[in-house]
PDB file of C-alpha atoms in Angstrom:
ATOM      1  CA  MET K   1       9.181 -17.058   8.163  1.00 44.00           C
ATOM      2  CA  THR K   2      12.424 -15.259   7.238  1.00 42.00           C
ATOM      3  CA  ARG K   3      14.550 -13.500   9.825  1.00 39.00           C
ATOM      4  CA  ARG K   4      13.462 -10.151   8.352  1.00 40.00           C
ATOM      5  CA  ALA K   5       9.772 -11.094   8.424  1.00 42.00           C
ATOM      6  CA  GLY K   6      10.105 -12.369  11.975  1.00 45.00           C
ATOM      7  CA  GLY K   7      11.717  -9.101  13.018  1.00 48.00           C
ATOM      8  CA  MET K   8       8.943  -7.083  11.425  1.00 44.00           C
ATOM      9  CA  ALA K   9       6.298  -9.180  13.170  1.00 44.00           C
ATOM     10  CA  ALA K  10       8.051  -8.722  16.505  1.00 45.00           C
ATOM     11  CA  ARG K  11       8.209  -4.954  16.068  1.00 48.00           C
ATOM     12  CA  PHE K  12       4.537  -4.963  15.062  1.00 47.00           C
ATOM     13  CA  LEU K  13       3.571  -6.804  18.249  1.00 46.00           C
ATOM     14  CA  ILE K  14       5.636  -4.418  20.353  1.00 43.00           C
ATOM     15  CA  LEU K  15       3.598  -1.564  18.889  1.00 47.00           C
ATOM     16  CA  CYS K  16       0.404  -3.447  19.689  1.00 48.00           C
ATOM     17  CA  PHE K  17       1.154  -3.676  23.398  1.00 43.00           C
ATOM     18  CA  ALA K  18       3.501  -0.811  24.204  1.00 42.00           C
ATOM     19  CA  TRP K  19       0.557   1.535  24.769  1.00 39.00           C
ATOM     20  CA  THR K  20      -0.517  -0.432  27.872  1.00 39.00           C
ATOM     21  CA  VAL K  21       2.730   0.017  29.776  1.00 37.00           C
ATOM     22  CA  SER K  22       2.988   2.445  32.721  1.00 34.00           C
ATOM     23  CA  LEU K  23      -0.361   4.191  32.359  1.00 35.00           C
ATOM     24  CA  PRO K  24      -0.401   7.030  34.896  1.00 36.00           C
ATOM     25  CA  ALA K  25      -3.205   7.254  37.459  1.00 34.00           C
ATOM     26  CA  VAL K  26      -4.860  10.445  36.271  1.00 35.00           C
ATOM     27  CA  ALA K  27      -8.429  11.711  36.460  1.00 40.00           C
ATOM     28  CA  ALA K  28     -10.781  10.128  33.937  1.00 52.00           C
ATOM     29  CA  ALA K  29     -11.536  13.415  32.199  1.00 87.00           C
ATOM     30  CA  THR K  30     -13.088  11.820  29.097  1.00 94.00           C
ATOM     31  CA  LEU K  31     -15.365   9.479  31.049  1.00 95.00           C
ATOM     32  CA  ASP K  32     -16.480  12.321  33.328  1.00 94.00           C
ATOM     33  CA  ARG K  33     -17.455  14.359  30.284  1.00 94.00           C
ATOM     34  CA  ILE K  34     -19.285  11.389  28.731  1.00 96.00           C
ATOM     35  CA  ARG K  35     -21.131  10.660  31.986  1.00 94.00           C
ATOM     36  CA  GLN K  36     -22.328  14.248  32.295  1.00 93.00           C
ATOM     37  CA  ALA K  37     -23.324  14.715  28.658  1.00 93.00           C
ATOM     38  CA  GLY K  38     -24.621  11.204  27.995  1.00 95.00           C
ATOM     39  CA  VAL K  39     -22.844  11.362  24.647  1.00 97.00           C
ATOM     40  CA  VAL K  40     -19.752   9.746  23.123  1.00 97.00           C
ATOM     41  CA  VAL K  41     -18.299  11.793  20.271  1.00 98.00           C
ATOM     42  CA  ILE K  42     -16.762   9.631  17.549  1.00 98.00           C
ATOM     43  CA  GLY K  43     -14.458  11.278  15.055  1.00 98.00           C
ATOM     44  CA  TYR K  44     -14.975   9.737  11.614  1.00 98.00           C
ATOM     45  CA  ARG K  45     -13.366  10.091   8.207  1.00 97.00           C
ATOM     46  CA  ASP K  46     -15.543  10.415   5.132  1.00 95.00           C
ATOM     47  CA  ASP K  47     -13.071   8.857   2.681  1.00 93.00           C
ATOM     48  CA  ALA K  48     -11.013   6.214   4.512  1.00 96.00           C
ATOM     49  CA  ILE K  49     -12.575   3.174   2.822  1.00 97.00           C
ATOM     50  CA  PRO K  50     -13.143   0.541   4.284  1.00 98.00           C
ATOM     51  CA  PHE K  51     -12.249   1.872   7.738  1.00 98.00           C
ATOM     52  CA  SER K  52     -14.404   4.963   8.074  1.00 98.00           C
ATOM     53  CA  PHE K  53     -16.522   6.530   5.351  1.00 97.00           C
ATOM     54  CA  LEU K  54     -20.028   7.669   4.561  1.00 95.00           C
ATOM     55  CA  SER K  55     -22.705   5.300   3.305  1.00 93.00           C
ATOM     56  CA  VAL K  56     -25.105   6.371   0.556  1.00 91.00           C
ATOM     57  CA  SER K  57     -27.478   7.486   3.316  1.00 93.00           C
ATOM     58  CA  GLY K  58     -24.776   9.738   4.811  1.00 94.00           C
ATOM     59  CA  THR K  59     -24.148   7.555   7.889  1.00 96.00           C
ATOM     60  CA  PRO K  60     -20.550   6.830   8.971  1.00 98.00           C
ATOM     61  CA  VAL K  61     -19.771   3.138   8.421  1.00 98.00           C
ATOM     62  CA  GLY K  62     -16.713   0.923   8.242  1.00 98.00           C
ATOM     63  CA  TYR K  63     -14.385  -1.447  10.036  1.00 98.00           C
ATOM     64  CA  THR K  64     -13.050   1.103  12.532  1.00 98.00           C
ATOM     65  CA  ILE K  65     -16.513   2.513  13.165  1.00 98.00           C
ATOM     66  CA  GLU K  66     -17.757  -0.945  14.169  1.00 98.00           C
ATOM     67  CA  ILE K  67     -14.843  -1.431  16.566  1.00 98.00           C
ATOM     68  CA  CYS K  68     -15.528   1.973  18.094  1.00 98.00           C
ATOM     69  CA  ARG K  69     -19.168   1.027  18.595  1.00 97.00           C
ATOM     70  CA  ALA K  70     -17.949  -1.959  20.630  1.00 97.00           C
ATOM     71  CA  ILE K  71     -15.876   0.440  22.752  1.00 98.00           C
ATOM     72  CA  VAL K  72     -18.955   2.633  23.263  1.00 97.00           C
ATOM     73  CA  GLU K  73     -20.866  -0.404  24.534  1.00 96.00           C
ATOM     74  CA  GLU K  74     -18.090  -1.048  27.065  1.00 96.00           C
ATOM     75  CA  VAL K  75     -18.165   2.588  28.167  1.00 96.00           C
ATOM     76  CA  ALA K  76     -21.947   2.516  28.540  1.00 96.00           C
ATOM     77  CA  ALA K  77     -21.820  -0.642  30.662  1.00 95.00           C
ATOM     78  CA  SER K  78     -19.090   0.832  32.851  1.00 94.00           C
ATOM     79  CA  LEU K  79     -21.027   4.053  33.417  1.00 94.00           C
ATOM     80  CA  GLY K  80     -24.382   2.337  33.777  1.00 92.00           C
ATOM     81  CA  ARG K  81     -25.769   4.468  30.952  1.00 87.00           C
ATOM     82  CA  LYS K  82     -27.961   2.308  28.719  1.00 82.00           C
ATOM     83  CA  GLY K  83     -29.110   5.315  26.755  1.00 81.00           C
ATOM     84  CA  LEU K  84     -25.609   6.549  25.940  1.00 92.00           C
ATOM     85  CA  ARG K  85     -25.825   8.395  22.621  1.00 95.00           C
ATOM     86  CA  VAL K  86     -23.230   8.471  19.847  1.00 97.00           C
ATOM     87  CA  GLU K  87     -22.504  11.727  18.046  1.00 98.00           C
ATOM     88  CA  TYR K  88     -20.375  11.643  14.907  1.00 98.00           C
ATOM     89  CA  ARG K  89     -17.984  14.469  14.076  1.00 98.00           C
ATOM     90  CA  ARG K  90     -16.036  14.581  10.824  1.00 98.00           C
ATOM     91  CA  VAL K  91     -12.267  14.825  11.109  1.00 98.00           C
ATOM     92  CA  THR K  92      -9.579  15.133   8.447  1.00 96.00           C
ATOM     93  CA  PRO K  93      -5.976  13.938   8.252  1.00 95.00           C
ATOM     94  CA  THR K  94      -4.912  17.491   9.062  1.00 94.00           C
ATOM     95  CA  ASN K  95      -7.048  18.113  12.164  1.00 97.00           C
ATOM     96  CA  ARG K  96      -7.699  14.640  13.641  1.00 97.00           C
ATOM     97  CA  VAL K  97      -4.896  14.700  16.229  1.00 97.00           C
ATOM     98  CA  ASP K  98      -5.756  18.238  17.299  1.00 97.00           C
ATOM     99  CA  GLN K  99      -9.407  17.218  17.692  1.00 97.00           C
ATOM    100  CA  VAL K 100      -8.412  14.435  20.096  1.00 97.00           C
ATOM    101  CA  VAL K 101      -6.051  16.682  22.065  1.00 96.00           C
ATOM    102  CA  ALA K 102      -8.677  19.425  22.392  1.00 95.00           C
ATOM    103  CA  GLY K 103     -11.411  17.010  23.432  1.00 95.00           C
ATOM    104  CA  GLY K 104     -13.425  17.660  20.295  1.00 96.00           C
ATOM    105  CA  VAL K 105     -13.778  13.892  19.814  1.00 97.00           C
ATOM    106  CA  ASP K 106     -13.618  11.137  22.428  1.00 98.00           C
ATOM    107  CA  LEU K 107     -12.581   8.382  20.008  1.00 98.00           C
ATOM    108  CA  GLU K 108     -10.921   9.054  16.657  1.00 98.00           C
ATOM    109  CA  CYS K 109     -12.127   6.208  14.472  1.00 98.00           C
ATOM    110  CA  GLY K 110     -10.470   6.471  11.078  1.00 97.00           C
ATOM    111  CA  SER K 111      -7.226   5.124   9.656  1.00 97.00           C
ATOM    112  CA  THR K 112      -4.629   6.800  11.845  1.00 97.00           C
ATOM    113  CA  SER K 113      -1.100   5.388  11.947  1.00 97.00           C
ATOM    114  CA  VAL K 114       0.716   5.070  15.246  1.00 97.00           C
ATOM    115  CA  THR K 115       3.885   7.184  15.196  1.00 96.00           C
ATOM    116  CA  ASP K 116       6.251   8.407  17.898  1.00 96.00           C
ATOM    117  CA  GLU K 117       5.288  11.992  17.153  1.00 96.00           C
ATOM    118  CA  ARG K 118       1.574  11.299  17.528  1.00 97.00           C
ATOM    119  CA  SER K 119       2.075   9.084  20.577  1.00 97.00           C
ATOM    120  CA  ALA K 120       3.606  12.059  22.362  1.00 97.00           C
ATOM    121  CA  ARG K 121       0.232  13.826  22.082  1.00 97.00           C
ATOM    122  CA  ILE K 122      -2.494  11.145  22.034  1.00 98.00           C
ATOM    123  CA  GLY K 123      -3.201   7.627  23.246  1.00 98.00           C
ATOM    124  CA  PHE K 124      -3.744   4.611  21.001  1.00 98.00           C
ATOM    125  CA  SER K 125      -5.700   1.379  21.147  1.00 98.00           C
ATOM    126  CA  PRO K 126      -4.233  -1.977  20.172  1.00 98.00           C
ATOM    127  CA  ILE K 127      -3.369  -2.110  16.482  1.00 98.00           C
ATOM    128  CA  ILE K 128      -6.352  -2.783  14.217  1.00 98.00           C
ATOM    129  CA  PHE K 129      -4.585  -3.053  10.833  1.00 98.00           C
ATOM    130  CA  SER K 130      -1.182  -2.666   9.219  1.00 96.00           C
ATOM    131  CA  ALA K 131      -0.965  -0.840   5.896  1.00 96.00           C
ATOM    132  CA  GLY K 132       1.997   0.355   3.838  1.00 95.00           C
ATOM    133  CA  THR K 133       2.873   3.403   1.740  1.00 95.00           C
ATOM    134  CA  ARG K 134       2.822   2.532  -1.959  1.00 96.00           C
ATOM    135  CA  LEU K 135       2.544   4.397  -5.249  1.00 97.00           C
ATOM    136  CA  LEU K 136      -0.746   4.808  -7.078  1.00 98.00           C
ATOM    137  CA  VAL K 137      -0.308   5.381 -10.817  1.00 98.00           C
ATOM    138  CA  GLN K 138      -2.313   5.330 -14.016  1.00 98.00           C
ATOM    139  CA  ARG K 139      -2.167   2.048 -15.875  1.00 97.00           C
ATOM    140  CA  GLY K 140       0.375   2.217 -18.670  1.00 96.00           C
ATOM    141  CA  SER K 141       2.303   5.055 -17.016  1.00 97.00           C
ATOM    142  CA  GLY K 142       5.600   3.164 -17.098  1.00 96.00           C
ATOM    143  CA  ILE K 143       6.070   3.733 -13.357  1.00 97.00           C
ATOM    144  CA  HIS K 144       6.672   0.465 -11.546  1.00 97.00           C
ATOM    145  CA  SER K 145       8.580   1.461  -8.421  1.00 94.00           C
ATOM    146  CA  LEU K 146      10.374   4.263  -6.594  1.00 92.00           C
ATOM    147  CA  ARG K 147      13.290   4.230  -9.032  1.00 91.00           C
ATOM    148  CA  ASP K 148      10.987   5.317 -11.878  1.00 95.00           C
ATOM    149  CA  LEU K 149      10.137   8.645 -10.233  1.00 94.00           C
ATOM    150  CA  GLN K 150      13.185  10.623 -11.370  1.00 94.00           C
ATOM    151  CA  GLY K 151      12.049  14.065 -12.534  1.00 95.00           C
ATOM    152  CA  LYS K 152       8.438  13.330 -11.699  1.00 95.00           C
ATOM    153  CA  THR K 153       5.825  14.729  -9.290  1.00 96.00           C
ATOM    154  CA  VAL K 154       4.204  12.754  -6.485  1.00 96.00           C
ATOM    155  CA  ALA K 155       1.211  13.863  -4.418  1.00 96.00           C
ATOM    156  CA  GLY K 156       0.522  12.972  -0.806  1.00 94.00           C
ATOM    157  CA  VAL K 157      -2.511  13.906   1.277  1.00 94.00           C
ATOM    158  CA  SER K 158      -1.847  16.712   3.753  1.00 93.00           C
ATOM    159  CA  GLY K 159      -1.657  15.505   7.344  1.00 92.00           C
ATOM    160  CA  THR K 160      -0.687  11.929   6.457  1.00 93.00           C
ATOM    161  CA  THR K 161       2.645  10.208   6.959  1.00 92.00           C
ATOM    162  CA  ASN K 162       3.002   9.364   3.271  1.00 91.00           C
ATOM    163  CA  ALA K 163       4.297  12.666   1.889  1.00 81.00           C
ATOM    164  CA  ARG K 164       6.845  12.950   4.689  1.00 84.00           C
ATOM    165  CA  ALA K 165       7.896   9.365   4.075  1.00 86.00           C
ATOM    166  CA  MET K 166       8.476  10.115   0.414  1.00 85.00           C
ATOM    167  CA  LEU K 167      10.746  13.014   1.294  1.00 82.00           C
ATOM    168  CA  THR K 168      12.784  10.830   3.626  1.00 86.00           C
ATOM    169  CA  ILE K 169      12.934   7.728   1.466  1.00 83.00           C
ATOM    170  CA  ALA K 170      13.567   9.451  -1.838  1.00 79.00           C
ATOM    171  CA  ALA K 171      16.315  11.754  -0.507  1.00 77.00           C
ATOM    172  CA  GLY K 172      19.515  10.815  -2.266  1.00 76.00           C
ATOM    173  CA  ARG K 173      17.816   7.996  -4.160  1.00 84.00           C
ATOM    174  CA  VAL K 174      15.527   9.775  -6.640  1.00 89.00           C
ATOM    175  CA  ARG K 175      16.821  12.811  -8.486  1.00 89.00           C
ATOM    176  CA  ASP K 176      14.599  15.818  -9.139  1.00 90.00           C
ATOM    177  CA  LEU K 177      11.584  14.324  -7.390  1.00 91.00           C
ATOM    178  CA  ARG K 178       8.863  16.884  -6.729  1.00 91.00           C
ATOM    179  CA  ILE K 179       6.350  16.345  -3.922  1.00 91.00           C
ATOM    180  CA  THR K 180       3.082  18.203  -3.564  1.00 93.00           C
ATOM    181  CA  THR K 181       0.084  17.782  -1.270  1.00 93.00           C
ATOM    182  CA  ALA K 182      -3.656  17.355  -1.796  1.00 95.00           C
ATOM    183  CA  GLU K 183      -6.403  18.092   0.706  1.00 93.00           C
ATOM    184  CA  ASN K 184      -7.925  14.607   0.495  1.00 92.00           C
ATOM    185  CA  TYR K 185      -7.765  11.354  -1.468  1.00 92.00           C
ATOM    186  CA  ASP K 186     -10.363  12.388  -4.016  1.00 91.00           C
ATOM    187  CA  GLN K 187      -8.356  15.502  -4.844  1.00 94.00           C
ATOM    188  CA  ALA K 188      -5.155  13.465  -5.075  1.00 95.00           C
ATOM    189  CA  LEU K 189      -6.883  11.069  -7.458  1.00 95.00           C
ATOM    190  CA  ALA K 190      -8.140  13.992  -9.542  1.00 95.00           C
ATOM    191  CA  LEU K 191      -4.599  15.365  -9.812  1.00 97.00           C
ATOM    192  CA  LEU K 192      -3.399  11.982 -10.996  1.00 97.00           C
ATOM    193  CA  GLY K 193      -6.246  11.628 -13.460  1.00 96.00           C
ATOM    194  CA  THR K 194      -5.533  14.968 -15.108  1.00 96.00           C
ATOM    195  CA  GLY K 195      -1.787  14.360 -15.307  1.00 96.00           C
ATOM    196  CA  ALA K 196      -0.974  17.134 -12.847  1.00 97.00           C
ATOM    197  CA  VAL K 197       1.020  14.555 -10.877  1.00 97.00           C
ATOM    198  CA  ASP K 198       2.627  11.305 -11.961  1.00 98.00           C
ATOM    199  CA  ALA K 199       1.853   9.275  -8.847  1.00 97.00           C
ATOM    200  CA  VAL K 200       0.138   9.431  -5.478  1.00 97.00           C
ATOM    201  CA  ALA K 201       1.893   8.181  -2.348  1.00 96.00           C
ATOM    202  CA  ALA K 202      -0.738   6.720  -0.043  1.00 96.00           C
ATOM    203  CA  ASP K 203      -1.560   3.754   2.147  1.00 96.00           C
ATOM    204  CA  ASP K 204      -2.151   0.759  -0.098  1.00 96.00           C
ATOM    205  CA  VAL K 205      -5.336  -0.409   1.620  1.00 97.00           C
ATOM    206  CA  LEU K 206      -6.958   3.035   1.366  1.00 96.00           C
ATOM    207  CA  MET K 207      -6.216   3.201  -2.332  1.00 95.00           C
ATOM    208  CA  ALA K 208      -7.610  -0.306  -2.821  1.00 96.00           C
ATOM    209  CA  GLY K 209     -10.805   0.721  -1.049  1.00 95.00           C
ATOM    210  CA  LEU K 210     -11.124   3.970  -2.970  1.00 93.00           C
ATOM    211  CA  LEU K 211     -10.578   2.355  -6.375  1.00 94.00           C
ATOM    212  CA  GLY K 212     -13.000  -0.431  -5.537  1.00 93.00           C
ATOM    213  CA  GLU K 213     -15.770   1.891  -4.389  1.00 91.00           C
ATOM    214  CA  ARG K 214     -15.261   4.302  -7.293  1.00 91.00           C
ATOM    215  CA  GLY K 215     -15.080   1.507  -9.898  1.00 92.00           C
ATOM    216  CA  LEU K 216     -11.624   2.661 -11.025  1.00 94.00           C
ATOM    217  CA  ARG K 217      -9.597  -0.537 -10.834  1.00 94.00           C
ATOM    218  CA  ASN K 218      -9.215  -0.673 -14.604  1.00 95.00           C
ATOM    219  CA  GLU K 219      -7.724   2.831 -14.721  1.00 97.00           C
ATOM    220  CA  TYR K 220      -5.263   2.875 -11.821  1.00 97.00           C
ATOM    221  CA  LEU K 221      -3.094   0.473  -9.851  1.00 95.00           C
ATOM    222  CA  THR K 222      -0.675   0.483  -6.945  1.00 96.00           C
ATOM    223  CA  VAL K 223       2.922  -0.437  -7.699  1.00 97.00           C
ATOM    224  CA  GLY K 224       6.199  -1.191  -5.974  1.00 94.00           C
ATOM    225  CA  ASP K 225       7.023  -2.669  -2.602  1.00 92.00           C
ATOM    226  CA  PRO K 226       5.637  -1.006   0.536  1.00 93.00           C
ATOM    227  CA  LEU K 227       7.857   1.966   1.372  1.00 92.00           C
ATOM    228  CA  THR K 228       6.706   2.183   5.006  1.00 93.00           C
ATOM    229  CA  THR K 229       4.702   0.184   7.515  1.00 93.00           C
ATOM    230  CA  GLU K 230       1.620   2.007   8.807  1.00 95.00           C
ATOM    231  CA  PRO K 231       0.054   0.396  11.912  1.00 97.00           C
ATOM    232  CA  TYR K 232      -3.471   1.761  12.405  1.00 98.00           C
ATOM    233  CA  ALA K 233      -5.140   2.247  15.788  1.00 98.00           C
ATOM    234  CA  ILE K 234      -8.011   4.126  17.389  1.00 98.00           C
ATOM    235  CA  ALA K 235      -6.911   7.377  19.045  1.00 98.00           C
ATOM    236  CA  PHE K 236      -8.113   8.909  22.297  1.00 98.00           C
ATOM    237  CA  ALA K 237      -6.899  11.308  24.999  1.00 97.00           C
ATOM    238  CA  LYS K 238      -3.365  10.711  26.192  1.00 96.00           C
ATOM    239  CA  ASP K 239      -2.761   9.640  29.810  1.00 93.00           C
ATOM    240  CA  ASP K 240      -6.447   8.952  30.498  1.00 95.00           C
ATOM    241  CA  ALA K 241      -5.909   5.658  32.324  1.00 94.00           C
ATOM    242  CA  ALA K 242      -9.587   4.925  32.946  1.00 95.00           C
ATOM    243  CA  LEU K 243     -10.509   5.316  29.280  1.00 96.00           C
ATOM    244  CA  ALA K 244      -7.460   3.319  28.200  1.00 97.00           C
ATOM    245  CA  GLU K 245      -8.537   0.476  30.492  1.00 96.00           C
ATOM    246  CA  LEU K 246     -12.037   0.441  29.011  1.00 96.00           C
ATOM    247  CA  VAL K 247     -10.618   0.414  25.482  1.00 98.00           C
ATOM    248  CA  GLN K 248      -8.495  -2.602  26.408  1.00 97.00           C
ATOM    249  CA  LYS K 249     -11.503  -4.365  27.951  1.00 97.00           C
ATOM    250  CA  ALA K 250     -13.611  -3.652  24.888  1.00 98.00           C
ATOM    251  CA  PHE K 251     -10.971  -5.136  22.584  1.00 98.00           C
ATOM    252  CA  ALA K 252     -10.617  -8.218  24.784  1.00 97.00           C
ATOM    253  CA  ARG K 253     -14.378  -8.756  24.923  1.00 97.00           C
ATOM    254  CA  PHE K 254     -14.863  -8.128  21.202  1.00 98.00           C
ATOM    255  CA  ALA K 255     -11.972 -10.448  20.348  1.00 98.00           C
ATOM    256  CA  ALA K 256     -13.110 -13.279  22.638  1.00 97.00           C
ATOM    257  CA  SER K 257     -16.690 -13.144  21.329  1.00 97.00           C
ATOM    258  CA  GLY K 258     -15.542 -13.581  17.734  1.00 97.00           C
ATOM    259  CA  GLY K 259     -16.811 -10.129  16.871  1.00 97.00           C
ATOM    260  CA  LEU K 260     -13.397  -8.796  15.942  1.00 97.00           C
ATOM    261  CA  ARG K 261     -12.738 -11.570  13.449  1.00 97.00           C
ATOM    262  CA  ALA K 262     -16.243 -11.278  11.997  1.00 98.00           C
ATOM    263  CA  THR K 263     -15.914  -7.515  11.633  1.00 98.00           C
ATOM    264  CA  TYR K 264     -12.585  -7.897   9.842  1.00 98.00           C
ATOM    265  CA  ALA K 265     -14.072 -10.486   7.482  1.00 98.00           C
ATOM    266  CA  ARG K 266     -17.098  -8.291   6.751  1.00 98.00           C
ATOM    267  CA  TRP K 267     -15.005  -5.352   5.544  1.00 98.00           C
ATOM    268  CA  PHE K 268     -11.925  -6.986   4.032  1.00 98.00           C
ATOM    269  CA  LEU K 269     -13.257 -10.281   2.673  1.00 98.00           C
ATOM    270  CA  GLY K 270     -16.915  -9.490   2.010  1.00 97.00           C
ATOM    271  CA  PRO K 271     -18.441  -6.990  -0.424  1.00 96.00           C
ATOM    272  CA  LEU K 272     -18.253  -3.263   0.210  1.00 94.00           C
ATOM    273  CA  PRO K 273     -21.432  -1.208  -0.297  1.00 91.00           C
ATOM    274  CA  SER K 274     -20.558  -0.899  -3.991  1.00 90.00           C
ATOM    275  CA  GLY K 275     -20.199  -4.680  -4.324  1.00 94.00           C
ATOM    276  CA  ALA K 276     -16.413  -4.494  -4.726  1.00 94.00           C
ATOM    277  CA  ILE K 277     -14.394  -7.009  -2.699  1.00 96.00           C
ATOM    278  CA  LEU K 278     -10.949  -6.133  -1.352  1.00 96.00           C
ATOM    279  CA  GLY K 279      -9.991  -9.752  -0.681  1.00 96.00           C
ATOM    280  CA  LEU K 280      -7.423  -8.999   2.029  1.00 96.00           C
ATOM    281  CA  PRO K 281      -7.033 -11.906   4.479  1.00 96.00           C
ATOM    282  CA  MET K 282      -5.842 -11.069   7.971  1.00 96.00           C
ATOM    283  CA  GLY K 283      -2.035 -10.972   8.074  1.00 93.00           C
ATOM    284  CA  ALA K 284      -0.067 -13.234  10.405  1.00 93.00           C
ATOM    285  CA  ALA K 285       1.089 -10.418  12.696  1.00 92.00           C
ATOM    286  CA  LEU K 286      -2.407  -8.984  13.079  1.00 95.00           C
ATOM    287  CA  GLU K 287      -3.833 -12.464  13.646  1.00 96.00           C
ATOM    288  CA  GLU K 288      -1.270 -13.075  16.378  1.00 95.00           C
ATOM    289  CA  SER K 289      -1.981  -9.775  18.125  1.00 94.00           C
ATOM    290  CA  PHE K 290      -5.748 -10.365  17.994  1.00 97.00           C
ATOM    291  CA  ARG K 291      -5.214 -13.892  19.339  1.00 96.00           C
ATOM    292  CA  ALA K 292      -3.249 -12.392  22.234  1.00 95.00           C
ATOM    293  CA  LEU K 293      -6.295 -10.221  22.968  1.00 96.00           C
ATOM    294  CA  GLY K 294      -8.424 -13.365  23.254  1.00 95.00           C
ATOM    295  CA  MET K 295      -9.631 -14.005  19.709  1.00 95.00           C
ATOM    296  CA  PRO K 296     -10.246 -17.747  19.251  1.00 93.00           C
ATOM    297  CA  ALA K 297      -8.512 -19.662  16.502  1.00 87.00           C
ATOM    298  CA  ASN K 298     -10.378 -19.743  13.222  1.00 77.00           C
TER     299      ASN K 298
END
């Protein structure tokens, strides 16, 4: 491992565990609400493949959804509520944080990156994946990296970190770069397909999932080195120590049982509903953080 790679892994692990430090002893508002209603509200995304998306039957499925179901089981056991019901509520990149803050969802189970800005408003689970901002382009476009974007237009999805990252990274490095936003990934892909934009800045794993499920791998590809690191986690109410403790217990139990590794393999190494296979083995940093949670060696 190079010094740079080792530093990145160390920073990644710090993110994984920093959320557990100095949790204040506050009232368990979320658990009280769940106990009274008998319902856990899961916020899901309908287009964050393979983390959280809709199956052909219209049911939310995905890697993050399965992890959240394990958290629900831990909550049910803690509350002694065997009949605890799950209600799914759609969230978007634009409203997901607000939904958590307002109590509209108890667990936000999509593909949300941990950032300082978001951490000031919401709590996060241990890291579940690490993605990176890359450029999605049409094959044969001649765009291979950031330096090829001079005078071109890039789209990012509103409410994500990608468009903001492009503004920061490209400043002073790419002349005459224009950045626009799309409401969702399908719209961003449509803009790219019609030539309205030259590239889409998005998390690489989400674009891989979208292209695989839509059967578009022969038309588009992601290019260039990752421009940012995007550590994903499950979001919940900030400063709710009781809920945070149950989330930690759920991760530890799921990791120790082998369920966490199996769930990862199912969504990143096995076939998606369309039959497409992402083929993304677990990275060393994620493996190490899951092992620290109790996941046995493979």
